[in-house]
Amino acid sequence: MAGAFQGFGEKAIPFLKALDFHQSREWFQENRDLYQSELHEPFCDLVETLSERFAAAGLGLRGDRKKSLFRINRDVRFSKDKRPYNRHLSAILSPDGTKMEQGVFYVHIGLERCFAGVAWWQPAPELLQAMRKAIVTKPAAFRGMVAALKKGGLALDAEDCLKRAPRSFEDVSEDDLAQAVRNRHFVVRHDIDPATIHTAALVDGLVDFTLRAKPLLDWGRAIQGKTG
């Protein structure tokens, strides 16, 4: 039954560890009930609870238990790694409730780490170009967004940035702007203490993070609105 998120089961992470050890469809089927009760159903409740809280906070992000979660099964068609299952479960809440939009909230519960992010991830070339142009032509707006994130204890992640300036941005000389135009993505992250995933308080922490990340959403949406 759907309901307010009360926490992941105490066996959620142990289940992922056991699944990673076995990596067996037979084992997974034998333990599907445990997966449903400890991980999947609580994750569905988390998505729907966050969707309600995000709506109340005016964040423009939503999801549901059918569309938002990624499958725990790996797509191995084009991978040398043929292990059938992921080491994590994850979901996206977005402006339209699908996984195809930009300017999203992402939450990831896994063996290596548990974290959330607010992201413009791999934006289409037209939007990425517009974001880079906005950085250079309206630096005050960009720096204001960065300062607002910093005030909230957040910073843009430089992971996977280009080593050199992209074409037509070679002459950007100010260090912070030159770094920013090399980004392929615009992302802020929030590490989740795995010990906190078993209570309803997880929701409050994720809502607080997303509110602190709102300057990034607002900045990207303003640019996106001009390219749509």
PDB file of N, CA, C and O in Angstrom, residues 159-217:
ATOM      1  N   GLU A 159      33.022  17.633 -11.795  1.00  0.00           N
ATOM      2  CA  GLU A 159      33.279  16.296 -12.338  1.00  0.00           C
ATOM      3  C   GLU A 159      32.998  16.250 -13.838  1.00  0.00           C
ATOM      4  O   GLU A 159      32.021  16.821 -14.324  1.00  0.00           O
ATOM      5  N   ASP A 160      33.867  15.585 -14.582  1.00  0.00           N
ATOM      6  CA  ASP A 160      33.673  15.325 -16.005  1.00  0.00           C
ATOM      7  C   ASP A 160      33.717  16.602 -16.848  1.00  0.00           C
ATOM      8  O   ASP A 160      33.189  16.642 -17.957  1.00  0.00           O
ATOM      9  N   CYS A 161      34.361  17.658 -16.332  1.00  0.00           N
ATOM     10  CA  CYS A 161      34.437  18.883 -17.125  1.00  0.00           C
ATOM     11  C   CYS A 161      35.474  18.728 -18.239  1.00  0.00           C
ATOM     12  O   CYS A 161      36.355  17.862 -18.185  1.00  0.00           O
ATOM     13  N   LEU A 162      35.364  19.559 -19.261  1.00  0.00           N
ATOM     14  CA  LEU A 162      36.320  19.538 -20.358  1.00  0.00           C
ATOM     15  C   LEU A 162      37.695  19.995 -19.862  1.00  0.00           C
ATOM     16  O   LEU A 162      37.793  20.836 -18.971  1.00  0.00           O
ATOM     17  N   LYS A 163      38.739  19.456 -20.469  1.00  0.00           N
ATOM     18  CA  LYS A 163      40.091  19.878 -20.097  1.00  0.00           C
ATOM     19  C   LYS A 163      40.452  21.217 -20.729  1.00  0.00           C
ATOM     20  O   LYS A 163      41.308  21.943 -20.221  1.00  0.00           O
ATOM     21  N   ARG A 164      39.819  21.514 -21.854  1.00  0.00           N
ATOM     22  CA  ARG A 164      40.078  22.775 -22.552  1.00  0.00           C
ATOM     23  C   ARG A 164      38.763  23.510 -22.767  1.00  0.00           C
ATOM     24  O   ARG A 164      37.691  22.923 -22.705  1.00  0.00           O
ATOM     25  N   ALA A 165      38.873  24.789 -23.061  1.00  0.00           N
ATOM     26  CA  ALA A 165      37.679  25.593 -23.310  1.00  0.00           C
ATOM     27  C   ALA A 165      36.959  25.081 -24.555  1.00  0.00           C
ATOM     28  O   ALA A 165      37.594  24.713 -25.550  1.00  0.00           O
ATOM     29  N   PRO A 166      35.634  25.044 -24.523  1.00  0.00           N
ATOM     30  CA  PRO A 166      34.899  24.645 -25.722  1.00  0.00           C
ATOM     31  C   PRO A 166      35.015  25.700 -26.812  1.00  0.00           C
ATOM     32  O   PRO A 166      35.372  26.855 -26.548  1.00  0.00           O
ATOM     33  N   ARG A 167      34.731  25.287 -28.023  1.00  0.00           N
ATOM     34  CA  ARG A 167      34.839  26.178 -29.172  1.00  0.00           C
ATOM     35  C   ARG A 167      33.993  27.432 -28.958  1.00  0.00           C
ATOM     36  O   ARG A 167      32.867  27.354 -28.478  1.00  0.00           O
ATOM     37  N   SER A 168      34.561  28.551 -29.307  1.00  0.00           N
ATOM     38  CA  SER A 168      33.982  29.902 -29.204  1.00  0.00           C
ATOM     39  C   SER A 168      34.048  30.478 -27.792  1.00  0.00           C
ATOM     40  O   SER A 168      33.604  31.598 -27.561  1.00  0.00           O
ATOM     41  N   PHE A 169      34.630  29.710 -26.863  1.00  0.00           N
ATOM     42  CA  PHE A 169      34.792  30.224 -25.504  1.00  0.00           C
ATOM     43  C   PHE A 169      36.273  30.269 -25.090  1.00  0.00           C
ATOM     44  O   PHE A 169      36.585  30.390 -23.915  1.00  0.00           O
ATOM     45  N   GLU A 170      37.160  30.191 -26.083  1.00  0.00           N
ATOM     46  CA  GLU A 170      38.594  30.150 -25.782  1.00  0.00           C
ATOM     47  C   GLU A 170      39.101  31.446 -25.161  1.00  0.00           C
ATOM     48  O   GLU A 170      40.132  31.439 -24.461  1.00  0.00           O
ATOM     49  N   ASP A 171      38.426  32.555 -25.409  1.00  0.00           N
ATOM     50  CA  ASP A 171      38.923  33.856 -24.950  1.00  0.00           C
ATOM     51  C   ASP A 171      38.386  34.261 -23.583  1.00  0.00           C
ATOM     52  O   ASP A 171      38.671  35.365 -23.107  1.00  0.00           O
ATOM     53  N   VAL A 172      37.633  33.388 -22.931  1.00  0.00           N
ATOM     54  CA  VAL A 172      37.146  33.715 -21.578  1.00  0.00           C
ATOM     55  C   VAL A 172      38.337  33.698 -20.627  1.00  0.00           C
ATOM     56  O   VAL A 172      39.011  32.671 -20.476  1.00  0.00           O
ATOM     57  N   SER A 173      38.606  34.827 -19.999  1.00  0.00           N
ATOM     58  CA  SER A 173      39.848  34.952 -19.227  1.00  0.00           C
ATOM     59  C   SER A 173      39.652  34.864 -17.715  1.00  0.00           C
ATOM     60  O   SER A 173      40.580  34.472 -16.996  1.00  0.00           O
ATOM     61  N   GLU A 174      38.488  35.228 -17.211  1.00  0.00           N
ATOM     62  CA  GLU A 174      38.290  35.209 -15.763  1.00  0.00           C
ATOM     63  C   GLU A 174      38.162  33.758 -15.289  1.00  0.00           C
ATOM     64  O   GLU A 174      37.379  32.979 -15.837  1.00  0.00           O
ATOM     65  N   ASP A 175      38.925  33.417 -14.273  1.00  0.00           N
ATOM     66  CA  ASP A 175      39.094  32.019 -13.891  1.00  0.00           C
ATOM     67  C   ASP A 175      37.784  31.304 -13.600  1.00  0.00           C
ATOM     68  O   ASP A 175      37.568  30.173 -14.044  1.00  0.00           O
ATOM     69  N   ASP A 176      36.915  31.941 -12.814  1.00  0.00           N
ATOM     70  CA  ASP A 176      35.686  31.245 -12.442  1.00  0.00           C
ATOM     71  C   ASP A 176      34.784  31.001 -13.647  1.00  0.00           C
ATOM     72  O   ASP A 176      34.157  29.939 -13.774  1.00  0.00           O
ATOM     73  N   LEU A 177      34.747  31.952 -14.575  1.00  0.00           N
ATOM     74  CA  LEU A 177      33.921  31.791 -15.765  1.00  0.00           C
ATOM     75  C   LEU A 177      34.544  30.781 -16.725  1.00  0.00           C
ATOM     76  O   LEU A 177      33.836  29.976 -17.345  1.00  0.00           O
ATOM     77  N   ALA A 178      35.874  30.828 -16.842  1.00  0.00           N
ATOM     78  CA  ALA A 178      36.566  29.872 -17.716  1.00  0.00           C
ATOM     79  C   ALA A 178      36.354  28.447 -17.226  1.00  0.00           C
ATOM     80  O   ALA A 178      36.193  27.518 -18.035  1.00  0.00           O
ATOM     81  N   GLN A 179      36.361  28.264 -15.906  1.00  0.00           N
ATOM     82  CA  GLN A 179      36.081  26.938 -15.342  1.00  0.00           C
ATOM     83  C   GLN A 179      34.642  26.540 -15.624  1.00  0.00           C
ATOM     84  O   GLN A 179      34.352  25.412 -16.029  1.00  0.00           O
ATOM     85  N   ALA A 180      33.729  27.464 -15.458  1.00  0.00           N
ATOM     86  CA  ALA A 180      32.306  27.139 -15.582  1.00  0.00           C
ATOM     87  C   ALA A 180      31.920  26.740 -17.000  1.00  0.00           C
ATOM     88  O   ALA A 180      31.101  25.834 -17.185  1.00  0.00           O
ATOM     89  N   VAL A 181      32.483  27.398 -18.014  1.00  0.00           N
ATOM     90  CA  VAL A 181      32.082  27.067 -19.386  1.00  0.00           C
ATOM     91  C   VAL A 181      32.627  25.712 -19.821  1.00  0.00           C
ATOM     92  O   VAL A 181      32.179  25.166 -20.833  1.00  0.00           O
ATOM     93  N   ARG A 182      33.570  25.164 -19.056  1.00  0.00           N
ATOM     94  CA  ARG A 182      34.071  23.818 -19.387  1.00  0.00           C
ATOM     95  C   ARG A 182      33.174  22.710 -18.846  1.00  0.00           C
ATOM     96  O   ARG A 182      33.363  21.534 -19.162  1.00  0.00           O
ATOM     97  N   ASN A 183      32.191  23.063 -18.024  1.00  0.00           N
ATOM     98  CA  ASN A 183      31.295  22.048 -17.468  1.00  0.00           C
ATOM     99  C   ASN A 183      30.454  21.401 -18.563  1.00  0.00           C
ATOM    100  O   ASN A 183      29.939  22.078 -19.451  1.00  0.00           O
ATOM    101  N   ARG A 184      30.306  20.089 -18.464  1.00  0.00           N
ATOM    102  CA  ARG A 184      29.360  19.357 -19.312  1.00  0.00           C
ATOM    103  C   ARG A 184      27.995  19.272 -18.627  1.00  0.00           C
ATOM    104  O   ARG A 184      26.990  19.024 -19.279  1.00  0.00           O
ATOM    105  N   HIS A 185      28.002  19.402 -17.313  1.00  0.00           N
ATOM    106  CA  HIS A 185      26.800  19.318 -16.499  1.00  0.00           C
ATOM    107  C   HIS A 185      26.860  20.438 -15.458  1.00  0.00           C
ATOM    108  O   HIS A 185      27.936  20.967 -15.169  1.00  0.00           O
ATOM    109  N   PHE A 186      25.705  20.752 -14.887  1.00  0.00           N
ATOM    110  CA  PHE A 186      25.648  21.702 -13.778  1.00  0.00           C
ATOM    111  C   PHE A 186      24.917  21.000 -12.640  1.00  0.00           C
ATOM    112  O   PHE A 186      23.707  20.781 -12.706  1.00  0.00           O
ATOM    113  N   VAL A 187      25.698  20.628 -11.608  1.00  0.00           N
ATOM    114  CA  VAL A 187      25.223  19.698 -10.593  1.00  0.00           C
ATOM    115  C   VAL A 187      25.660  20.155  -9.203  1.00  0.00           C
ATOM    116  O   VAL A 187      26.796  20.607  -9.025  1.00  0.00           O
ATOM    117  N   VAL A 188      24.761  19.992  -8.231  1.00  0.00           N
ATOM    118  CA  VAL A 188      25.155  20.060  -6.819  1.00  0.00           C
ATOM    119  C   VAL A 188      24.732  18.753  -6.167  1.00  0.00           C
ATOM    120  O   VAL A 188      23.728  18.142  -6.557  1.00  0.00           O
ATOM    121  N   ARG A 189      25.503  18.306  -5.183  1.00  0.00           N
ATOM    122  CA  ARG A 189      25.264  17.007  -4.554  1.00  0.00           C
ATOM    123  C   ARG A 189      25.140  17.147  -3.047  1.00  0.00           C
ATOM    124  O   ARG A 189      25.653  18.088  -2.445  1.00  0.00           O
ATOM    125  N   HIS A 190      24.498  16.133  -2.477  1.00  0.00           N
ATOM    126  CA  HIS A 190      24.279  16.068  -1.027  1.00  0.00           C
ATOM    127  C   HIS A 190      24.506  14.625  -0.588  1.00  0.00           C
ATOM    128  O   HIS A 190      23.800  13.719  -1.030  1.00  0.00           O
ATOM    129  N   ASP A 191      25.526  14.422   0.231  1.00  0.00           N
ATOM    130  CA  ASP A 191      25.783  13.079   0.746  1.00  0.00           C
ATOM    131  C   ASP A 191      24.775  12.732   1.833  1.00  0.00           C
ATOM    132  O   ASP A 191      24.479  13.544   2.718  1.00  0.00           O
ATOM    133  N   ILE A 192      24.255  11.512   1.763  1.00  0.00           N
ATOM    134  CA  ILE A 192      23.300  11.011   2.746  1.00  0.00           C
ATOM    135  C   ILE A 192      24.012  10.019   3.648  1.00  0.00           C
ATOM    136  O   ILE A 192      24.637   9.070   3.168  1.00  0.00           O
ATOM    137  N   ASP A 193      23.951  10.236   4.941  1.00  0.00           N
ATOM    138  CA  ASP A 193      24.495   9.275   5.904  1.00  0.00           C
ATOM    139  C   ASP A 193      23.639   8.010   5.835  1.00  0.00           C
ATOM    140  O   ASP A 193      22.433   8.063   6.084  1.00  0.00           O
ATOM    141  N   PRO A 194      24.237   6.855   5.463  1.00  0.00           N
ATOM    142  CA  PRO A 194      23.430   5.633   5.346  1.00  0.00           C
ATOM    143  C   PRO A 194      22.650   5.290   6.613  1.00  0.00           C
ATOM    144  O   PRO A 194      21.608   4.636   6.542  1.00  0.00           O
ATOM    145  N   ALA A 195      23.131   5.754   7.761  1.00  0.00           N
ATOM    146  CA  ALA A 195      22.443   5.454   9.015  1.00  0.00           C
ATOM    147  C   ALA A 195      21.103   6.173   9.111  1.00  0.00           C
ATOM    148  O   ALA A 195      20.257   5.799   9.935  1.00  0.00           O
ATOM    149  N   THR A 196      20.903   7.203   8.267  1.00  0.00           N
ATOM    150  CA  THR A 196      19.680   8.007   8.364  1.00  0.00           C
ATOM    151  C   THR A 196      18.580   7.561   7.410  1.00  0.00           C
ATOM    152  O   THR A 196      17.502   8.168   7.397  1.00  0.00           O
ATOM    153  N   ILE A 197      18.814   6.533   6.616  1.00  0.00           N
ATOM    154  CA  ILE A 197      17.833   6.169   5.590  1.00  0.00           C
ATOM    155  C   ILE A 197      16.655   5.381   6.154  1.00  0.00           C
ATOM    156  O   ILE A 197      15.681   5.138   5.446  1.00  0.00           O
ATOM    157  N   HIS A 198      16.730   4.992   7.413  1.00  0.00           N
ATOM    158  CA  HIS A 198      15.715   4.109   7.987  1.00  0.00           C
ATOM    159  C   HIS A 198      14.599   4.848   8.715  1.00  0.00           C
ATOM    160  O   HIS A 198      13.749   4.216   9.344  1.00  0.00           O
ATOM    161  N   THR A 199      14.587   6.173   8.648  1.00  0.00           N
ATOM    162  CA  THR A 199      13.539   6.933   9.328  1.00  0.00           C
ATOM    163  C   THR A 199      12.934   7.964   8.378  1.00  0.00           C
ATOM    164  O   THR A 199      13.538   8.334   7.359  1.00  0.00           O
ATOM    165  N   ALA A 200      11.770   8.461   8.754  1.00  0.00           N
ATOM    166  CA  ALA A 200      11.070   9.466   7.946  1.00  0.00           C
ATOM    167  C   ALA A 200      11.838  10.781   7.883  1.00  0.00           C
ATOM    168  O   ALA A 200      11.584  11.603   7.002  1.00  0.00           O
ATOM    169  N   ALA A 201      12.788  10.987   8.798  1.00  0.00           N
ATOM    170  CA  ALA A 201      13.561  12.226   8.809  1.00  0.00           C
ATOM    171  C   ALA A 201      14.389  12.407   7.541  1.00  0.00           C
ATOM    172  O   ALA A 201      14.808  13.531   7.227  1.00  0.00           O
ATOM    173  N   LEU A 202      14.623  11.330   6.810  1.00  0.00           N
ATOM    174  CA  LEU A 202      15.349  11.437   5.543  1.00  0.00           C
ATOM    175  C   LEU A 202      14.674  12.449   4.630  1.00  0.00           C
ATOM    176  O   LEU A 202      15.345  13.211   3.924  1.00  0.00           O
ATOM    177  N   VAL A 203      13.349  12.474   4.623  1.00  0.00           N
ATOM    178  CA  VAL A 203      12.608  13.389   3.756  1.00  0.00           C
ATOM    179  C   VAL A 203      12.947  14.836   4.067  1.00  0.00           C
ATOM    180  O   VAL A 203      13.203  15.638   3.155  1.00  0.00           O
ATOM    181  N   ASP A 204      12.975  15.191   5.349  1.00  0.00           N
ATOM    182  CA  ASP A 204      13.266  16.577   5.730  1.00  0.00           C
ATOM    183  C   ASP A 204      14.641  17.005   5.218  1.00  0.00           C
ATOM    184  O   ASP A 204      14.808  18.127   4.726  1.00  0.00           O
ATOM    185  N   GLY A 205      15.623  16.115   5.343  1.00  0.00           N
ATOM    186  CA  GLY A 205      16.960  16.435   4.870  1.00  0.00           C
ATOM    187  C   GLY A 205      17.011  16.635   3.366  1.00  0.00           C
ATOM    188  O   GLY A 205      17.715  17.524   2.865  1.00  0.00           O
ATOM    189  N   LEU A 206      16.269  15.829   2.617  1.00  0.00           N
ATOM    190  CA  LEU A 206      16.269  15.950   1.162  1.00  0.00           C
ATOM    191  C   LEU A 206      15.516  17.196   0.700  1.00  0.00           C
ATOM    192  O   LEU A 206      15.914  17.839  -0.279  1.00  0.00           O
ATOM    193  N   VAL A 207      14.443  17.541   1.392  1.00  0.00           N
ATOM    194  CA  VAL A 207      13.721  18.775   1.054  1.00  0.00           C
ATOM    195  C   VAL A 207      14.601  19.985   1.348  1.00  0.00           C
ATOM    196  O   VAL A 207      14.694  20.921   0.537  1.00  0.00           O
ATOM    197  N   ASP A 208      15.266  19.975   2.491  1.00  0.00           N
ATOM    198  CA  ASP A 208      16.167  21.082   2.854  1.00  0.00           C
ATOM    199  C   ASP A 208      17.263  21.241   1.804  1.00  0.00           C
ATOM    200  O   ASP A 208      17.558  22.363   1.361  1.00  0.00           O
ATOM    201  N   PHE A 209      17.873  20.133   1.381  1.00  0.00           N
ATOM    202  CA  PHE A 209      18.914  20.195   0.351  1.00  0.00           C
ATOM    203  C   PHE A 209      18.368  20.799  -0.939  1.00  0.00           C
ATOM    204  O   PHE A 209      18.999  21.660  -1.559  1.00  0.00           O
ATOM    205  N   THR A 210      17.189  20.361  -1.364  1.00  0.00           N
ATOM    206  CA  THR A 210      16.639  20.820  -2.642  1.00  0.00           C
ATOM    207  C   THR A 210      16.283  22.293  -2.592  1.00  0.00           C
ATOM    208  O   THR A 210      16.454  23.017  -3.577  1.00  0.00           O
ATOM    209  N   LEU A 211      15.816  22.763  -1.446  1.00  0.00           N
ATOM    210  CA  LEU A 211      15.572  24.200  -1.293  1.00  0.00           C
ATOM    211  C   LEU A 211      16.879  24.983  -1.393  1.00  0.00           C
ATOM    212  O   LEU A 211      16.923  26.058  -2.009  1.00  0.00           O
ATOM    213  N   ARG A 212      17.944  24.452  -0.815  1.00  0.00           N
ATOM    214  CA  ARG A 212      19.246  25.133  -0.906  1.00  0.00           C
ATOM    215  C   ARG A 212      19.796  25.091  -2.330  1.00  0.00           C
ATOM    216  O   ARG A 212      20.594  25.957  -2.716  1.00  0.00           O
ATOM    217  N   ALA A 213      19.369  24.090  -3.104  1.00  0.00           N
ATOM    218  CA  ALA A 213      19.818  23.956  -4.498  1.00  0.00           C
ATOM    219  C   ALA A 213      18.934  24.719  -5.476  1.00  0.00           C
ATOM    220  O   ALA A 213      19.238  24.779  -6.669  1.00  0.00           O
ATOM    221  N   LYS A 214      17.862  25.325  -4.997  1.00  0.00           N
ATOM    222  CA  LYS A 214      16.905  25.995  -5.881  1.00  0.00           C
ATOM    223  C   LYS A 214      17.537  27.088  -6.748  1.00  0.00           C
ATOM    224  O   LYS A 214      17.113  27.287  -7.901  1.00  0.00           O
ATOM    225  N   PRO A 215      18.542  27.837  -6.264  1.00  0.00           N
ATOM    226  CA  PRO A 215      19.160  28.828  -7.157  1.00  0.00           C
ATOM    227  C   PRO A 215      19.672  28.220  -8.470  1.00  0.00           C
ATOM    228  O   PRO A 215      19.594  28.866  -9.519  1.00  0.00           O
ATOM    229  N   LEU A 216      20.186  26.996  -8.422  1.00  0.00           N
ATOM    230  CA  LEU A 216      20.643  26.334  -9.651  1.00  0.00           C
ATOM    231  C   LEU A 216      19.460  26.012 -10.556  1.00  0.00           C
ATOM    232  O   LEU A 216      19.528  26.204 -11.774  1.00  0.00           O
ATOM    233  N   LEU A 217      18.363  25.512  -9.964  1.00  0.00           N
ATOM    234  CA  LEU A 217      17.169  25.232 -10.760  1.00  0.00           C
ATOM    235  C   LEU A 217      16.648  26.514 -11.410  1.00  0.00           C
ATOM    236  O   LEU A 217      16.325  26.524 -12.613  1.00  0.00           O
TER     237      LEU A 217
END
